[in-house]
């Protein structure tokens, strides 16, 4: 994110997570973009009766499982978004939430993945 929150420093051809991985050879990088601090700091992560969805991605299955377990511990629904390269799609989605919450002043917002 740019310092003034007006846009993204990197976009859909790479991600901050991929750039961190490039700078950290051998590291097992997993990106999980949690819901907003206000939601994490509230008495409940529930929106109605629904847990917020947190997408995580990475190339190491063992490291991803550790992250998924940590996400369960904070009462969110972890969704495996695939390899680390998919962070380049999750990061712009988070930018949308930032714009909705802060620029458009919608308050606490989150993602919820619905499936049938």
JSON list of C-alpha atoms in Angstrom, two decimals:
[
{"chain": "A", "resi": 1, "resn": "UNK", "atom": "CA", "xyz": [0.00, 0.00, 0.00]},
{"chain": "A", "resi": 2, "resn": "UNK", "atom": "CA", "xyz": [1.19, 3.52, -0.71]},
{"chain": "A", "resi": 3, "resn": "UNK", "atom": "CA", "xyz": [1.88, 5.60, 2.41]},
{"chain": "A", "resi": 4, "resn": "UNK", "atom": "CA", "xyz": [-1.19, 7.79, 1.79]},
{"chain": "A", "resi": 5, "resn": "UNK", "atom": "CA", "xyz": [-3.44, 4.71, 1.28]},
{"chain": "A", "resi": 6, "resn": "UNK", "atom": "CA", "xyz": [-4.32, 5.94, -2.24]},
{"chain": "A", "resi": 7, "resn": "UNK", "atom": "CA", "xyz": [-3.28, 2.76, -4.00]},
{"chain": "A", "resi": 8, "resn": "UNK", "atom": "CA", "xyz": [-0.97, -0.21, -4.12]},
{"chain": "A", "resi": 9, "resn": "UNK", "atom": "CA", "xyz": [2.80, -0.16, -4.44]},
{"chain": "A", "resi": 10, "resn": "UNK", "atom": "CA", "xyz": [2.71, -3.52, -6.26]},
{"chain": "A", "resi": 11, "resn": "UNK", "atom": "CA", "xyz": [-0.23, -5.04, -8.07]},
{"chain": "A", "resi": 12, "resn": "UNK", "atom": "CA", "xyz": [-1.44, -8.05, -10.01]},
{"chain": "A", "resi": 13, "resn": "UNK", "atom": "CA", "xyz": [1.87, -8.95, -11.67]},
{"chain": "A", "resi": 14, "resn": "UNK", "atom": "CA", "xyz": [3.55, -9.52, -8.31]},
{"chain": "A", "resi": 15, "resn": "UNK", "atom": "CA", "xyz": [2.70, -9.10, -4.64]},
{"chain": "A", "resi": 16, "resn": "UNK", "atom": "CA", "xyz": [4.31, -7.81, -1.50]},
{"chain": "A", "resi": 17, "resn": "UNK", "atom": "CA", "xyz": [4.49, -11.44, -0.32]},
{"chain": "A", "resi": 18, "resn": "UNK", "atom": "CA", "xyz": [6.35, -12.51, -3.46]},
{"chain": "A", "resi": 19, "resn": "UNK", "atom": "CA", "xyz": [8.74, -9.60, -3.12]},
{"chain": "A", "resi": 20, "resn": "UNK", "atom": "CA", "xyz": [9.43, -10.56, 0.51]},
{"chain": "A", "resi": 21, "resn": "UNK", "atom": "CA", "xyz": [10.07, -14.17, -0.60]},
{"chain": "A", "resi": 22, "resn": "UNK", "atom": "CA", "xyz": [12.57, -12.93, -3.21]},
{"chain": "A", "resi": 23, "resn": "UNK", "atom": "CA", "xyz": [14.44, -11.02, -0.49]},
{"chain": "A", "resi": 24, "resn": "UNK", "atom": "CA", "xyz": [14.44, -14.04, 1.83]},
{"chain": "A", "resi": 25, "resn": "UNK", "atom": "CA", "xyz": [15.86, -17.05, -0.05]},
{"chain": "A", "resi": 26, "resn": "UNK", "atom": "CA", "xyz": [15.01, -20.28, 1.73]},
{"chain": "A", "resi": 27, "resn": "UNK", "atom": "CA", "xyz": [12.31, -18.70, 3.91]},
{"chain": "A", "resi": 28, "resn": "UNK", "atom": "CA", "xyz": [8.92, -20.35, 4.01]},
{"chain": "A", "resi": 29, "resn": "UNK", "atom": "CA", "xyz": [6.69, -17.36, 3.29]},
{"chain": "A", "resi": 30, "resn": "UNK", "atom": "CA", "xyz": [2.95, -17.57, 3.85]},
{"chain": "A", "resi": 31, "resn": "UNK", "atom": "CA", "xyz": [0.76, -14.53, 3.47]},
{"chain": "A", "resi": 32, "resn": "UNK", "atom": "CA", "xyz": [-2.45, -14.26, 5.43]},
{"chain": "A", "resi": 33, "resn": "UNK", "atom": "CA", "xyz": [-4.17, -10.93, 5.26]},
{"chain": "A", "resi": 34, "resn": "UNK", "atom": "CA", "xyz": [-6.29, -10.78, 8.35]},
{"chain": "A", "resi": 35, "resn": "UNK", "atom": "CA", "xyz": [-9.36, -8.74, 8.85]},
{"chain": "A", "resi": 36, "resn": "UNK", "atom": "CA", "xyz": [-9.00, -5.25, 10.26]},
{"chain": "A", "resi": 37, "resn": "UNK", "atom": "CA", "xyz": [-7.43, -4.61, 13.66]},
{"chain": "A", "resi": 38, "resn": "UNK", "atom": "CA", "xyz": [-10.73, -3.16, 14.84]},
{"chain": "A", "resi": 39, "resn": "UNK", "atom": "CA", "xyz": [-12.42, -6.49, 14.12]},
{"chain": "A", "resi": 40, "resn": "UNK", "atom": "CA", "xyz": [-9.62, -8.51, 15.73]},
{"chain": "A", "resi": 41, "resn": "UNK", "atom": "CA", "xyz": [-9.74, -6.26, 18.79]},
{"chain": "A", "resi": 42, "resn": "UNK", "atom": "CA", "xyz": [-13.51, -6.47, 19.17]},
{"chain": "A", "resi": 43, "resn": "UNK", "atom": "CA", "xyz": [-15.15, -8.94, 21.58]},
{"chain": "A", "resi": 44, "resn": "UNK", "atom": "CA", "xyz": [-16.18, -11.12, 18.62]},
{"chain": "A", "resi": 45, "resn": "UNK", "atom": "CA", "xyz": [-15.02, -11.77, 15.07]},
{"chain": "A", "resi": 46, "resn": "UNK", "atom": "CA", "xyz": [-18.59, -12.68, 14.16]},
{"chain": "A", "resi": 47, "resn": "UNK", "atom": "CA", "xyz": [-20.65, -10.67, 11.68]},
{"chain": "A", "resi": 48, "resn": "UNK", "atom": "CA", "xyz": [-24.12, -11.81, 12.59]},
{"chain": "A", "resi": 49, "resn": "UNK", "atom": "CA", "xyz": [-23.52, -15.54, 12.94]},
{"chain": "A", "resi": 50, "resn": "UNK", "atom": "CA", "xyz": [-20.74, -15.66, 10.32]},
{"chain": "A", "resi": 51, "resn": "UNK", "atom": "CA", "xyz": [-16.98, -15.73, 10.87]},
{"chain": "A", "resi": 52, "resn": "UNK", "atom": "CA", "xyz": [-14.92, -13.50, 8.63]},
{"chain": "A", "resi": 53, "resn": "UNK", "atom": "CA", "xyz": [-12.92, -15.26, 5.92]},
{"chain": "A", "resi": 54, "resn": "UNK", "atom": "CA", "xyz": [-9.14, -14.85, 5.82]},
{"chain": "A", "resi": 55, "resn": "UNK", "atom": "CA", "xyz": [-7.33, -15.98, 2.69]},
{"chain": "A", "resi": 56, "resn": "UNK", "atom": "CA", "xyz": [-3.79, -17.32, 3.02]},
{"chain": "A", "resi": 57, "resn": "UNK", "atom": "CA", "xyz": [-1.34, -18.42, 0.36]},
{"chain": "A", "resi": 58, "resn": "UNK", "atom": "CA", "xyz": [2.11, -19.96, 0.22]},
{"chain": "A", "resi": 59, "resn": "UNK", "atom": "CA", "xyz": [4.26, -22.58, -1.43]},
{"chain": "A", "resi": 60, "resn": "UNK", "atom": "CA", "xyz": [5.08, -24.67, 1.66]},
{"chain": "A", "resi": 61, "resn": "UNK", "atom": "CA", "xyz": [2.21, -26.89, 2.83]},
{"chain": "A", "resi": 62, "resn": "UNK", "atom": "CA", "xyz": [3.57, -27.37, 6.35]},
{"chain": "A", "resi": 63, "resn": "UNK", "atom": "CA", "xyz": [3.99, -23.61, 6.87]},
{"chain": "A", "resi": 64, "resn": "UNK", "atom": "CA", "xyz": [0.50, -23.02, 5.46]},
{"chain": "A", "resi": 65, "resn": "UNK", "atom": "CA", "xyz": [-0.95, -25.48, 7.98]},
{"chain": "A", "resi": 66, "resn": "UNK", "atom": "CA", "xyz": [0.73, -23.58, 10.82]},
{"chain": "A", "resi": 67, "resn": "UNK", "atom": "CA", "xyz": [-0.84, -20.35, 9.56]},
{"chain": "A", "resi": 68, "resn": "UNK", "atom": "CA", "xyz": [-4.26, -22.01, 9.16]},
{"chain": "A", "resi": 69, "resn": "UNK", "atom": "CA", "xyz": [-4.06, -23.26, 12.76]},
{"chain": "A", "resi": 70, "resn": "UNK", "atom": "CA", "xyz": [-3.17, -19.77, 14.00]},
{"chain": "A", "resi": 71, "resn": "UNK", "atom": "CA", "xyz": [-6.08, -18.30, 12.06]},
{"chain": "A", "resi": 72, "resn": "UNK", "atom": "CA", "xyz": [-8.46, -20.83, 13.65]},
{"chain": "A", "resi": 73, "resn": "UNK", "atom": "CA", "xyz": [-7.16, -19.73, 17.06]},
{"chain": "A", "resi": 74, "resn": "UNK", "atom": "CA", "xyz": [-8.26, -16.14, 16.43]},
{"chain": "A", "resi": 75, "resn": "UNK", "atom": "CA", "xyz": [-11.74, -17.28, 15.39]},
{"chain": "A", "resi": 76, "resn": "UNK", "atom": "CA", "xyz": [-11.65, -16.57, 11.67]},
{"chain": "A", "resi": 77, "resn": "UNK", "atom": "CA", "xyz": [-12.31, -18.91, 8.77]},
{"chain": "A", "resi": 78, "resn": "UNK", "atom": "CA", "xyz": [-9.02, -19.65, 7.00]},
{"chain": "A", "resi": 79, "resn": "UNK", "atom": "CA", "xyz": [-9.29, -20.34, 3.27]},
{"chain": "A", "resi": 80, "resn": "UNK", "atom": "CA", "xyz": [-6.27, -21.71, 1.40]},
{"chain": "A", "resi": 81, "resn": "UNK", "atom": "CA", "xyz": [-5.89, -19.42, -1.61]},
{"chain": "A", "resi": 82, "resn": "UNK", "atom": "CA", "xyz": [-3.23, -21.63, -3.18]},
{"chain": "A", "resi": 83, "resn": "UNK", "atom": "CA", "xyz": [0.39, -20.85, -4.04]},
{"chain": "A", "resi": 84, "resn": "UNK", "atom": "CA", "xyz": [2.15, -17.67, -2.98]},
{"chain": "A", "resi": 85, "resn": "UNK", "atom": "CA", "xyz": [1.68, -16.16, -6.44]},
{"chain": "A", "resi": 86, "resn": "UNK", "atom": "CA", "xyz": [-2.05, -15.92, -5.66]},
{"chain": "A", "resi": 87, "resn": "UNK", "atom": "CA", "xyz": [-1.22, -13.25, -3.07]},
{"chain": "A", "resi": 88, "resn": "UNK", "atom": "CA", "xyz": [-1.16, -10.86, -6.04]},
{"chain": "A", "resi": 89, "resn": "UNK", "atom": "CA", "xyz": [-4.94, -11.26, -6.24]},
{"chain": "A", "resi": 90, "resn": "UNK", "atom": "CA", "xyz": [-5.67, -11.24, -2.51]},
{"chain": "A", "resi": 91, "resn": "UNK", "atom": "CA", "xyz": [-3.71, -8.03, -1.86]},
{"chain": "A", "resi": 92, "resn": "UNK", "atom": "CA", "xyz": [-5.85, -5.92, -4.26]},
{"chain": "A", "resi": 93, "resn": "UNK", "atom": "CA", "xyz": [-8.99, -7.38, -2.68]},
{"chain": "A", "resi": 94, "resn": "UNK", "atom": "CA", "xyz": [-7.73, -6.19, 0.69]},
{"chain": "A", "resi": 95, "resn": "UNK", "atom": "CA", "xyz": [-7.13, -2.76, -0.82]},
{"chain": "A", "resi": 96, "resn": "UNK", "atom": "CA", "xyz": [-10.81, -2.71, -1.75]},
{"chain": "A", "resi": 97, "resn": "UNK", "atom": "CA", "xyz": [-11.73, -3.38, 1.89]},
{"chain": "A", "resi": 98, "resn": "UNK", "atom": "CA", "xyz": [-9.44, -0.57, 3.01]},
{"chain": "A", "resi": 99, "resn": "UNK", "atom": "CA", "xyz": [-11.08, 1.82, 0.57]},
{"chain": "A", "resi": 100, "resn": "UNK", "atom": "CA", "xyz": [-14.57, 0.78, 1.67]},
{"chain": "A", "resi": 101, "resn": "UNK", "atom": "CA", "xyz": [-13.80, 0.95, 5.38]},
{"chain": "A", "resi": 102, "resn": "UNK", "atom": "CA", "xyz": [-11.77, 4.14, 5.53]},
{"chain": "A", "resi": 103, "resn": "UNK", "atom": "CA", "xyz": [-12.31, 6.19, 2.38]},
{"chain": "A", "resi": 104, "resn": "UNK", "atom": "CA", "xyz": [-16.02, 5.48, 2.11]},
{"chain": "A", "resi": 105, "resn": "UNK", "atom": "CA", "xyz": [-16.36, 5.23, 5.90]},
{"chain": "A", "resi": 106, "resn": "UNK", "atom": "CA", "xyz": [-18.35, 1.99, 5.91]},
{"chain": "A", "resi": 107, "resn": "UNK", "atom": "CA", "xyz": [-16.86, 0.94, 9.25]},
{"chain": "A", "resi": 108, "resn": "UNK", "atom": "CA", "xyz": [-15.89, -2.63, 10.00]},
{"chain": "A", "resi": 109, "resn": "UNK", "atom": "CA", "xyz": [-15.99, -4.66, 6.81]},
{"chain": "A", "resi": 110, "resn": "UNK", "atom": "CA", "xyz": [-14.70, -8.11, 5.97]},
{"chain": "A", "resi": 111, "resn": "UNK", "atom": "CA", "xyz": [-14.82, -10.88, 3.41]},
{"chain": "A", "resi": 112, "resn": "UNK", "atom": "CA", "xyz": [-16.97, -13.98, 3.68]},
{"chain": "A", "resi": 113, "resn": "UNK", "atom": "CA", "xyz": [-16.55, -16.75, 1.15]},
{"chain": "A", "resi": 114, "resn": "UNK", "atom": "CA", "xyz": [-19.89, -18.42, 0.49]},
{"chain": "A", "resi": 115, "resn": "UNK", "atom": "CA", "xyz": [-20.04, -21.88, -1.11]},
{"chain": "A", "resi": 116, "resn": "UNK", "atom": "CA", "xyz": [-22.68, -24.30, -2.33]}
]
